[in-house]
């Protein structure tokens, strides 16, 4: 190979599926030269997307005919239901709020959001990418799984195990 | 046929077909299903709606068990929600005295009203679920690592917007469930130091959940939050392309060893 | 090079940088002012909520030692030997409406309990129920001003 002091006009990123490599005169893009593990978006990806969309719509239609969305009595500020519950995805927070409103309702959610946003800036090592539960990332995956399980457990606790006066009840009794 | 004499003697039917062909080509450019590589490239490249995709994607990212299609399902649910949401707006009225009646009408009188409401409701619940599952997938496959850090942050924002949309939509039926869930939810916000009480007032427009809160939640639910979500969604998709498509094992600094190792 | 044209002291920032910075500060300030204006617009200025001044009938209508809840006004009128008081029935925990009980008040949502003076005796409520100012209107009716909070235990005497 001839040693040439080349400086790429367009920086090449090995992660990119395509990029601007050089400018040349021509009437059509050079195709058929990509690595072997690439396939055309049309039809391979788009067909999959269309099928998924169809399944989603079909599933929703079936669900809509089978299950009615809940609608209780008209809002009445004088008669709170017992217990009054937030939407299900906030019931984990409501469970925490029943211990301490500030810690559960403000501090922990704020820390969770900030923590989530900081994850990719803390864990930057390029290992275990593109693989489910990679062994190299056991610690990170374990921590996140624990986090999800705790949140899930709190939501289940708040949804099914909390009755009148927010006291502990067992749903199957 | 291609002679000039023949073209002047085209029948009316042939002229009409030629005209519609021209029109069709003007609209769609590539009429037939492209079978060759060039056509398949152009099909994506020249279409505004398909342009969010790159022309080629890695086979790895197409494996269903890699993504389980979670992000796409969440997107599909959002599209369904926009559609059914706009349709529901034709009958809904954000008034404390009228909203609940409109719910009853949707359920009993309006043709297919219950279907639209039910789809909207279940799609909304599922969207929260699938956005969370999508986030879990991205984490467990290490897909937030450089260069995708920023897209993860956008993703967290999208999760928050999804919660916001679901929460604001929760009040609109104006039933007991709605009223007390929002009373409890906004009271939680009131506990934030210094800003808590102003934020609560800001959301409710008054001291308690009432007509003002209903209008504010309605505007947030149908205009502001969906608008923000659409913008961030566009950035999210754009960044997927810019970051080289979905994550795949080739990006590891040390290649993942096979089972033989 | 001749040195006579070289300044002994270079300005820390040149004119171009300075003007650019000034321009950006102007843009930033304008954006901030615009954002503030928008926020102020959205801040509830007119109180469309329920009225804060409540006429609660003649004092004689209330017997001593009972708590009479005015549901729509979300207050309880309490008459005691010491006089009258108006206690909020909105739970200080998460805003549910409390119910009266023999011991005082209790919240059905998350189990907060309050005594007859609205002081917390149990549950997650962080502070006592609000007490509002009671006075007598010119027509002799009790008048409660929900915009004025008084310290718990402040009874109004005729």
Coordinates of C-alpha atoms in Angstrom, one line a residue:
Chain A
X1 CA 0.0 0.0 0.0
X2 CA 1.1 3.4 -0.8
X3 CA 1.7 5.6 2.2
X4 CA -0.3 8.7 1.7
X5 CA -0.8 11.4 4.3
X6 CA -4.6 11.4 4.0
X7 CA -6.9 13.3 6.1
X8 CA -10.5 12.2 5.8
X9 CA -12.8 15.1 4.8
X10 CA -15.6 13.2 6.4
X11 CA -14.7 11.5 9.7
X12 CA -15.5 7.8 9.4
X13 CA -17.4 6.2 12.2
X14 CA -17.2 2.4 12.2
X15 CA -20.5 2.2 14.0
X16 CA -22.4 3.9 11.3
X17 CA -24.2 1.9 8.7
X18 CA -23.3 4.4 6.1
X19 CA -21.7 7.8 5.9
X20 CA -20.3 10.4 3.6
X21 CA -17.0 8.9 2.5
X22 CA -16.1 11.0 -0.5
X23 CA -17.7 13.1 -3.1
X24 CA -17.7 11.7 -6.6
X25 CA -19.5 12.3 -9.8
X26 CA -22.0 9.7 -10.7
X27 CA -25.7 9.2 -11.2
X28 CA -26.4 6.6 -8.6
X29 CA -25.2 5.5 -5.2
X30 CA -22.7 2.7 -5.0
X31 CA -24.6 -0.2 -3.7
X32 CA -23.8 -3.8 -3.0
X33 CA -20.5 -3.0 -1.3
X34 CA -21.6 -3.0 2.3
X35 CA -20.6 -5.6 4.9
X36 CA -22.4 -8.9 4.7
X37 CA -24.4 -8.5 7.9
X38 CA -26.4 -5.6 6.5
X39 CA -29.8 -6.0 4.8
X40 CA -32.0 -3.5 3.2
X41 CA -34.4 -1.6 5.4
X42 CA -36.9 -2.0 2.6
X43 CA -38.3 -4.7 2.8
X44 CA -36.6 -6.4 5.8
X45 CA -37.2 -3.8 8.5
X46 CA -40.3 -2.1 7.2
X47 CA -42.2 -5.4 6.7
X48 CA -41.5 -6.2 10.4
X49 CA -42.7 -2.8 11.5
X50 CA -45.9 -3.1 9.5
X51 CA -46.6 -6.5 10.9
X52 CA -46.0 -5.3 14.5
X53 CA -48.2 -2.3 13.9
X54 CA -51.0 -4.6 12.6
X55 CA -50.6 -6.8 15.6
X56 CA -50.8 -3.8 18.0
X57 CA -53.9 -2.4 16.3
X58 CA -55.6 -5.8 16.2
X59 CA -54.8 -6.5 19.8
X60 CA -56.1 -3.1 20.9
X61 CA -59.3 -3.6 18.9
X62 CA -59.9 -7.0 20.5
X63 CA -59.1 -5.6 24.0
X64 CA -61.4 -2.6 23.3
X65 CA -64.4 -4.9 22.6
X66 CA -63.7 -7.3 25.4
X67 CA -62.8 -4.9 28.3
X68 CA -64.4 -1.6 29.0
X69 CA -62.3 1.2 30.3
X70 CA -63.3 1.9 33.9
X71 CA -65.7 4.8 34.6
X72 CA -66.8 5.4 38.2
X73 CA -69.4 7.8 39.5
X74 CA -69.1 11.5 38.7
X75 CA -66.3 13.3 40.7
X76 CA -67.5 14.3 44.2
X77 CA -65.1 16.4 46.3
X78 CA -67.0 15.5 49.4
X79 CA -66.7 11.8 49.3
X80 CA -63.2 10.5 48.8
X81 CA -63.1 6.8 48.0
X82 CA -61.4 4.6 50.6
X83 CA -58.6 4.2 49.8
X84 CA -57.9 6.9 47.2
X85 CA -55.3 5.6 44.8
X86 CA -53.1 7.3 42.2
X87 CA -52.7 5.8 38.7
X88 CA -51.1 2.3 39.0
X89 CA -47.6 3.5 37.8
X90 CA -47.6 6.0 40.7
X91 CA -48.7 3.5 43.3
X92 CA -45.1 2.6 44.1
X93 CA -44.6 6.3 44.9
X94 CA -47.8 6.5 46.8
X95 CA -46.6 3.5 48.9
X96 CA -43.5 5.5 49.7
X97 CA -45.5 8.6 50.3
X98 CA -47.5 6.8 53.0
X99 CA -44.2 6.6 55.0
X100 CA -43.0 10.1 54.2
X101 CA -44.5 12.5 51.7
X102 CA -41.3 14.4 51.1
X103 CA -38.9 11.5 50.9
X104 CA -41.3 9.3 48.9
X105 CA -43.0 11.9 46.8
X106 CA -40.2 14.3 45.9
X107 CA -36.7 13.1 47.0
X108 CA -36.8 9.6 45.7
X109 CA -38.4 10.4 42.3
X110 CA -36.0 13.2 41.7
X111 CA -33.0 11.0 42.6
X112 CA -34.4 8.2 40.3
X113 CA -34.8 10.6 37.4
X114 CA -31.4 12.2 37.8
X115 CA -29.8 8.7 38.4
X116 CA -31.4 7.4 35.2
X117 CA -30.1 10.3 33.2
X118 CA -26.6 9.9 34.6
X119 CA -26.3 6.2 33.9
X120 CA -24.6 6.4 30.5
X121 CA -22.2 9.0 31.7
X122 CA -21.1 6.9 34.7
X123 CA -21.0 3.5 33.0
X124 CA -19.0 4.2 29.8
X125 CA -16.9 1.1 29.3
X126 CA -17.7 -0.4 25.9
X127 CA -18.2 -3.9 27.0
X128 CA -21.2 -6.2 26.8
X129 CA -22.9 -4.2 24.1
X130 CA -25.5 -5.8 22.0
X131 CA -26.0 -8.9 24.2
X132 CA -28.7 -9.6 26.7
X133 CA -27.4 -9.9 30.3
X134 CA -23.8 -9.9 29.2
X135 CA -21.5 -11.6 31.8
X136 CA -19.2 -8.6 31.6
X137 CA -21.9 -6.3 32.9
X138 CA -23.3 -8.6 35.6
X139 CA -23.0 -5.9 38.3
X140 CA -24.8 -3.1 36.3
X141 CA -27.5 -5.5 35.1
X142 CA -28.0 -6.8 38.6
X143 CA -28.4 -3.3 40.1
X144 CA -30.9 -2.3 37.4
X145 CA -32.8 -5.5 37.7
X146 CA -33.0 -5.0 41.5
X147 CA -34.2 -1.4 40.9
X148 CA -37.0 -2.6 38.5
X149 CA -38.0 -5.4 40.8
X150 CA -38.2 -3.1 43.8
X151 CA -40.3 -0.6 41.9
X152 CA -42.5 -3.4 40.6
X153 CA -42.9 -4.9 44.1
X154 CA -43.9 -1.5 45.5
X155 CA -46.5 -1.0 42.7
X156 CA -47.9 -4.5 43.3
X157 CA -48.0 -3.8 47.1
X158 CA -49.8 -0.5 46.5
X159 CA -52.2 -1.9 44.0
X160 CA -53.3 -5.2 45.6
X161 CA -52.2 -5.1 49.2
X162 CA -53.6 -1.7 50.3
X163 CA -57.1 -1.4 51.4
X164 CA -59.2 1.0 53.5
X165 CA -57.2 3.6 55.3
X166 CA -54.2 2.4 53.3
X167 CA -53.9 -0.5 55.7
X168 CA -52.3 -3.8 54.7
X169 CA -54.9 -6.2 53.3
X170 CA -54.5 -9.6 51.6
X171 CA -56.3 -9.5 48.3
X172 CA -57.4 -13.2 48.3
X173 CA -59.3 -12.9 51.6
Chain B
X1 CA -46.0 2.5 -30.9
X2 CA -43.2 4.9 -30.1
X3 CA -43.5 6.7 -33.4
X4 CA -44.8 10.2 -33.3
X5 CA -47.6 9.3 -35.6
X6 CA -48.8 6.6 -33.3
X7 CA -48.7 8.9 -30.3
X8 CA -51.0 11.4 -32.0
X9 CA -53.5 8.7 -32.6
X10 CA -53.8 7.5 -29.0
X11 CA -57.2 6.6 -28.0
X12 CA -58.9 8.5 -25.2
X13 CA -58.5 5.6 -22.9
X14 CA -54.8 5.3 -23.5
X15 CA -54.4 9.0 -22.9
X16 CA -56.2 8.7 -19.6
X17 CA -54.0 5.8 -18.6
X18 CA -50.9 7.8 -19.5
X19 CA -52.1 10.7 -17.5
X20 CA -52.8 8.7 -14.4
X21 CA -49.4 7.0 -14.8
X22 CA -47.8 10.4 -14.8
X23 CA -49.8 11.5 -11.8
X24 CA -49.0 8.3 -10.0
X25 CA -45.3 8.6 -10.8
X26 CA -45.3 12.2 -9.6
X27 CA -46.7 11.1 -6.3
X28 CA -44.9 7.9 -5.6
X29 CA -41.9 8.0 -8.0
X30 CA -41.2 4.3 -7.6
X31 CA -44.4 2.6 -8.6
X32 CA -43.6 -1.0 -8.4
X33 CA -42.3 -2.9 -5.4
X34 CA -38.5 -2.4 -5.8
X35 CA -36.8 -5.8 -6.2
X36 CA -33.2 -4.6 -7.0
X37 CA -30.8 -3.1 -4.6
X38 CA -30.9 0.3 -6.2
X39 CA -34.7 0.5 -6.0
X40 CA -34.7 -0.7 -2.4
X41 CA -32.3 2.0 -1.5
X42 CA -34.3 4.7 -3.2
X43 CA -37.5 3.4 -1.6
X44 CA -36.2 4.4 1.8
X45 CA -34.0 7.3 0.7
X46 CA -36.6 9.2 -1.2
X47 CA -39.5 8.8 1.1
X48 CA -40.0 11.4 3.8
X49 CA -41.6 9.0 6.2
X50 CA -39.1 6.2 5.6
X51 CA -36.2 8.6 5.8
X52 CA -36.0 8.1 9.6
X53 CA -34.5 4.8 8.7
X54 CA -31.1 4.2 7.1
X55 CA -31.0 2.4 3.8
X56 CA -29.5 -0.7 5.4
X57 CA -29.7 -2.1 8.8
X58 CA -27.7 -4.8 10.5
X59 CA -29.2 -8.3 10.6
X60 CA -28.5 -8.4 14.3
X61 CA -30.8 -5.6 15.0
X62 CA -33.6 -7.4 13.2
X63 CA -33.5 -10.4 15.4
X64 CA -36.8 -10.4 17.3
X65 CA -35.3 -11.7 20.5
X66 CA -32.9 -8.9 20.5
X67 CA -35.3 -6.0 20.8
X68 CA -38.7 -7.8 21.0
X69 CA -39.9 -4.8 19.0
X70 CA -40.5 -2.9 22.2
X71 CA -39.6 0.5 20.9
X72 CA -41.6 0.0 17.7
X73 CA -44.6 -1.2 19.7
X74 CA -44.4 1.9 21.9
X75 CA -44.3 4.1 18.8
X76 CA -47.3 2.3 17.3
X77 CA -49.2 2.8 20.5
X78 CA -48.4 6.5 20.4
X79 CA -49.6 6.7 16.9
X80 CA -52.8 4.9 17.8
X81 CA -53.2 7.3 20.8
X82 CA -52.8 10.4 18.6
X83 CA -55.4 9.1 16.2
X84 CA -58.0 8.0 18.8
X85 CA -57.3 11.1 20.9
X86 CA -58.1 13.5 18.1
X87 CA -61.2 11.5 17.4
X88 CA -62.3 11.7 21.0
X89 CA -61.8 15.5 21.0
X90 CA -64.8 15.8 18.7
X91 CA -67.1 14.8 21.5
X92 CA -65.1 15.7 24.7
X93 CA -65.7 19.0 26.5
X94 CA -63.3 20.0 29.3
X95 CA -66.0 21.2 31.6
X96 CA -66.5 20.0 35.2
X97 CA -70.3 19.9 34.6
X98 CA -70.2 18.5 31.1
X99 CA -67.1 16.2 30.9
X100 CA -68.6 13.2 32.7
X101 CA -71.8 13.4 30.7
X102 CA -69.8 13.2 27.5
X103 CA -68.2 10.0 28.9
X104 CA -71.6 8.5 29.4
X105 CA -72.6 9.6 25.9
X106 CA -69.5 8.1 24.4
X107 CA -70.3 4.8 26.1
X108 CA -73.9 4.6 25.3
X109 CA -75.0 6.9 22.4
X110 CA -72.1 7.7 20.1
X111 CA -71.5 5.0 17.5
X112 CA -68.3 3.2 18.3
X113 CA -67.7 5.8 21.0
X114 CA -66.9 3.1 23.5
X115 CA -64.4 1.4 21.1
X116 CA -62.4 4.6 20.6
X117 CA -62.4 5.4 24.3
X118 CA -61.4 1.8 25.2
X119 CA -58.7 1.7 22.6
X120 CA -57.4 5.1 23.9
X121 CA -57.4 3.9 27.5
X122 CA -55.8 0.5 26.9
X123 CA -53.2 1.9 24.5
X124 CA -52.3 4.5 27.1
X125 CA -51.8 1.9 29.8
X126 CA -49.8 -0.3 27.4
X127 CA -47.7 2.6 26.3
X128 CA -46.5 3.2 29.8
X129 CA -45.7 -0.5 30.1
X130 CA -43.9 -0.8 26.8
X131 CA -41.9 2.4 27.3
X132 CA -40.6 0.9 30.6
X133 CA -39.9 -2.5 29.0
X134 CA -38.1 -0.7 26.1
X135 CA -35.9 1.1 28.7
X136 CA -35.2 -2.2 30.4
X137 CA -34.2 -3.8 27.1
X138 CA -31.9 -1.0 26.3
X139 CA -30.3 -1.3 29.7
X140 CA -29.9 -5.0 29.8
X141 CA -28.3 -5.0 26.3
X142 CA -25.9 -2.2 27.2
X143 CA -27.3 -0.1 24.4
X144 CA -26.9 3.2 26.2
X145 CA -23.1 3.0 26.1
X146 CA -21.2 5.6 24.0
X147 CA -22.1 6.9 21.5
X148 CA -25.7 6.4 22.6
X149 CA -25.6 8.3 25.9
X150 CA -27.6 11.2 24.7
X151 CA -30.3 9.0 23.2
X152 CA -30.7 7.3 26.6
X153 CA -31.2 10.8 28.2
X154 CA -33.8 11.6 25.5
X155 CA -35.4 8.3 26.3
X156 CA -35.7 9.2 30.0
X157 CA -37.4 12.5 28.9
X158 CA -39.8 10.5 26.7
X159 CA -40.6 8.2 29.7
X160 CA -41.4 11.3 31.8
X161 CA -43.5 12.8 29.0
X162 CA -45.4 9.5 28.8
X163 CA -46.1 9.6 32.5
X164 CA -47.2 13.2 32.1
X165 CA -49.5 12.4 29.3
X166 CA -51.0 9.5 31.1
X167 CA -51.4 11.5 34.3
X168 CA -53.0 14.5 32.6
X169 CA -55.3 12.2 30.7
X170 CA -56.4 10.5 33.9
X171 CA -58.3 13.6 35.1
X172 CA -60.3 14.2 31.9
X173 CA -63.2 11.7 32.4
X174 CA -64.0 13.6 35.7
X175 CA -65.1 10.6 37.6
X176 CA -64.2 9.7 41.2
X177 CA -61.2 7.7 40.1
X178 CA -59.9 10.7 38.1
X179 CA -60.6 13.3 40.7
X180 CA -59.0 11.6 43.7
X181 CA -56.0 10.3 41.8
X182 CA -55.2 13.8 40.6
X183 CA -55.9 15.2 44.1
X184 CA -53.5 12.8 45.6
X185 CA -50.9 13.1 42.7
X186 CA -50.8 16.9 42.8
X187 CA -50.6 17.0 46.6
X188 CA -47.5 14.9 46.3
X189 CA -46.0 17.6 44.0
X190 CA -46.9 20.1 46.7
X191 CA -44.3 18.5 49.1
X192 CA -41.3 19.7 47.0
X193 CA -39.4 22.3 48.9
X194 CA -40.0 26.0 47.9
X195 CA -41.3 25.2 44.4
X196 CA -43.8 22.5 45.4
X197 CA -46.8 24.7 46.3
X198 CA -46.3 27.1 43.3
X199 CA -46.1 24.1 40.9
X200 CA -49.3 22.6 42.4
X201 CA -51.1 25.9 42.0
X202 CA -49.7 26.2 38.5
X203 CA -51.0 22.8 37.5
X204 CA -54.4 23.2 39.2
X205 CA -55.0 26.9 38.5
X206 CA -56.6 27.1 41.9
X207 CA -56.2 25.7 45.4
X208 CA -58.2 22.6 44.7
X209 CA -58.9 20.3 41.8
X210 CA -61.8 21.9 39.9
X211 CA -62.8 23.5 36.6
X212 CA -59.4 25.3 36.2
X213 CA -57.5 22.1 36.8
X214 CA -59.6 20.4 34.1
X215 CA -58.8 23.0 31.5
X216 CA -55.2 23.1 32.3
X217 CA -54.8 19.3 32.2
X218 CA -56.8 19.2 28.9
X219 CA -54.5 21.7 27.2
X220 CA -51.4 19.9 28.5
X221 CA -52.9 16.5 27.4
X222 CA -54.0 17.4 23.9
X223 CA -51.4 20.0 22.8
X224 CA -48.4 20.7 24.9
X225 CA -47.3 17.2 26.0
X226 CA -48.0 15.4 22.7
X227 CA -46.2 18.2 20.9
X228 CA -43.1 17.9 23.1
X229 CA -43.2 14.1 22.9
X230 CA -43.3 14.3 19.1
X231 CA -40.3 16.5 19.0
X232 CA -38.3 14.4 21.4
X233 CA -39.4 11.3 19.5
X234 CA -38.1 12.8 16.3
X235 CA -34.8 13.5 18.0
X236 CA -34.8 9.9 19.4
X237 CA -35.2 8.4 16.0
X238 CA -32.7 10.7 14.3
X239 CA -30.1 9.9 16.9
X240 CA -30.6 6.1 16.3
X241 CA -29.4 6.7 12.7
X242 CA -26.6 9.1 13.8
X243 CA -25.4 6.6 16.4
X244 CA -25.1 3.9 13.8
X245 CA -28.4 2.1 14.1
X246 CA -29.2 -0.2 17.0
X247 CA -26.4 -1.5 19.2
X248 CA -24.6 -4.7 18.1
X249 CA -21.8 -6.8 19.6
X250 CA -19.3 -5.6 17.1
X251 CA -19.0 -2.3 19.0
X252 CA -17.3 -3.9 22.0
X253 CA -13.7 -2.9 22.5
X254 CA -12.8 -6.5 23.2
X255 CA -14.8 -8.8 20.9
X256 CA -17.3 -11.0 22.7
X257 CA -15.7 -14.5 22.8
X258 CA -17.6 -17.4 21.4
X259 CA -18.7 -20.4 23.5
X260 CA -15.4 -22.2 22.6
X261 CA -13.4 -19.9 24.8
Chain C
X1 CA 10.2 42.8 14.0
X2 CA 10.0 46.2 15.3
X3 CA 8.7 46.4 18.8
X4 CA 7.2 49.9 18.8
X5 CA 3.8 48.7 17.5
X6 CA 3.4 45.9 20.0
X7 CA 1.3 46.9 22.9
X8 CA 2.8 46.4 26.2
X9 CA -0.5 45.3 27.6
X10 CA -2.9 43.2 25.5
X11 CA -6.6 43.8 26.4
X12 CA -7.9 40.7 28.0
X13 CA -10.7 40.4 25.5
X14 CA -10.8 42.0 22.1
X15 CA -13.6 44.1 20.8
X16 CA -15.1 41.3 18.6
X17 CA -15.3 38.9 21.5
X18 CA -16.7 41.6 23.8
X19 CA -19.5 42.6 21.3
X20 CA -20.3 39.0 20.6
X21 CA -20.7 38.2 24.2
X22 CA -22.8 41.3 24.7
X23 CA -25.0 40.2 21.8
X24 CA -25.5 36.8 23.4
X25 CA -26.2 38.3 26.7
X26 CA -28.9 40.4 25.0
X27 CA -30.4 37.3 23.4
X28 CA -30.3 35.4 26.6
X29 CA -31.9 38.2 28.6
X30 CA -34.7 38.6 26.0
X31 CA -35.4 34.9 26.1
X32 CA -35.4 34.9 29.9
X33 CA -37.8 37.9 30.0
X34 CA -40.1 36.2 27.4
X35 CA -40.0 33.0 29.3
X36 CA -40.9 34.8 32.5
X37 CA -43.7 36.6 30.8
X38 CA -45.1 33.3 29.6
X39 CA -44.9 31.8 33.1
X40 CA -46.6 34.8 34.7
X41 CA -49.3 34.5 32.1
X42 CA -50.0 31.0 33.1
X43 CA -49.8 31.7 36.9
X44 CA -53.3 31.7 38.2
X45 CA -54.1 35.4 38.8
X46 CA -57.8 35.3 39.0
X47 CA -59.1 32.9 41.6
X48 CA -61.7 30.8 39.9
X49 CA -61.8 28.4 42.7
X50 CA -64.5 28.1 45.3
X51 CA -65.2 31.4 47.2
X52 CA -63.0 32.0 50.2
X53 CA -65.6 34.0 52.2
X54 CA -68.3 31.7 53.6
X55 CA -71.5 32.7 55.5
X56 CA -72.2 29.8 57.9
X57 CA -75.6 30.8 59.4
X58 CA -76.5 32.2 62.8
X59 CA -74.3 31.2 65.7
X60 CA -77.3 29.8 67.6
X61 CA -77.7 27.1 65.0
X62 CA -74.6 25.4 66.3
X63 CA -74.8 23.4 69.5
X64 CA -71.9 23.2 71.9
X65 CA -69.6 20.3 71.5
X66 CA -70.4 19.3 68.0
X67 CA -68.6 19.4 64.7
X68 CA -70.8 20.5 61.9
X69 CA -69.3 19.8 58.5
X70 CA -70.2 22.1 55.7
X71 CA -69.4 19.7 52.8
X72 CA -69.3 22.1 49.9
X73 CA -67.1 24.5 51.7
X74 CA -64.8 21.8 53.0
X75 CA -64.8 23.1 56.6
X76 CA -66.1 21.9 59.9
X77 CA -67.7 24.5 62.3
X78 CA -66.8 23.6 65.8
X79 CA -68.5 25.1 68.8
X80 CA -66.8 24.8 72.1
X81 CA -67.1 26.5 75.5
X82 CA -64.4 28.8 74.3
X83 CA -66.3 29.8 71.2
X84 CA -66.4 29.1 67.5
X85 CA -63.7 27.7 65.2
X86 CA -63.7 26.7 61.6
X87 CA -61.4 23.7 60.9
X88 CA -60.5 22.6 57.3
X89 CA -61.6 19.1 56.5
X90 CA -58.9 18.8 53.8
X91 CA -56.3 16.4 55.0
X92 CA -52.9 17.9 55.2
X93 CA -51.4 14.7 53.8
X94 CA -52.6 14.4 50.3
X95 CA -55.7 16.5 50.1
X96 CA -58.5 14.0 50.8
X97 CA -61.6 15.0 52.7
X98 CA -61.4 13.9 56.3
X99 CA -64.5 12.5 58.1
X100 CA -65.5 13.4 61.7
X101 CA -65.1 10.7 64.3
X102 CA -65.6 10.6 68.1
X103 CA -61.9 11.2 68.6
X104 CA -61.8 14.1 66.1
X105 CA -61.2 13.6 62.4
X106 CA -59.8 10.8 60.3
X107 CA -58.8 10.6 56.7
X108 CA -60.1 7.6 54.7
X109 CA -57.4 7.8 52.1
X110 CA -54.2 7.0 54.0
X111 CA -55.3 6.7 57.6
X112 CA -54.2 10.0 59.1
X113 CA -56.0 10.7 62.4
X114 CA -56.6 14.1 64.1
X115 CA -58.0 15.0 67.4
X116 CA -60.9 17.5 68.0
X117 CA -58.5 20.4 67.5
X118 CA -57.2 19.0 64.3
X119 CA -53.8 18.0 65.8
X120 CA -52.2 14.9 64.3
X121 CA -52.6 11.9 66.5
X122 CA -51.6 9.2 63.9
X123 CA -50.9 8.4 60.3
X124 CA -48.8 10.2 57.7
X125 CA -50.2 13.7 58.0
X126 CA -47.3 16.2 58.4
X127 CA -49.2 19.0 60.2
X128 CA -52.5 19.8 61.9
X129 CA -55.6 20.6 60.0
X130 CA -55.9 24.3 59.0
X131 CA -57.9 26.7 61.1
X132 CA -59.6 29.6 59.4
X133 CA -60.5 33.0 60.7
X134 CA -64.1 33.2 62.1
X135 CA -65.9 36.5 62.5
X136 CA -69.5 37.8 62.6
X137 CA -70.9 39.4 59.5
X138 CA -73.1 42.5 59.8
X139 CA -76.2 40.4 59.5
X140 CA -75.3 38.4 62.5
X141 CA -74.2 35.3 60.6
X142 CA -70.9 33.6 61.2
X143 CA -68.4 34.5 58.5
X144 CA -65.4 32.3 57.7
X145 CA -62.5 33.6 55.7
X146 CA -60.6 30.6 54.2
X147 CA -57.8 32.8 52.9
X148 CA -56.8 33.6 56.5
X149 CA -55.3 30.8 58.6
X150 CA -55.1 31.1 62.3
X151 CA -53.1 29.1 64.8
X152 CA -55.0 26.0 66.0
X153 CA -56.8 26.6 69.3
X154 CA -57.8 30.2 68.4
X155 CA -61.5 30.3 69.1
X156 CA -63.7 33.1 68.2
X157 CA -65.9 34.4 71.0
X158 CA -69.0 36.4 70.5

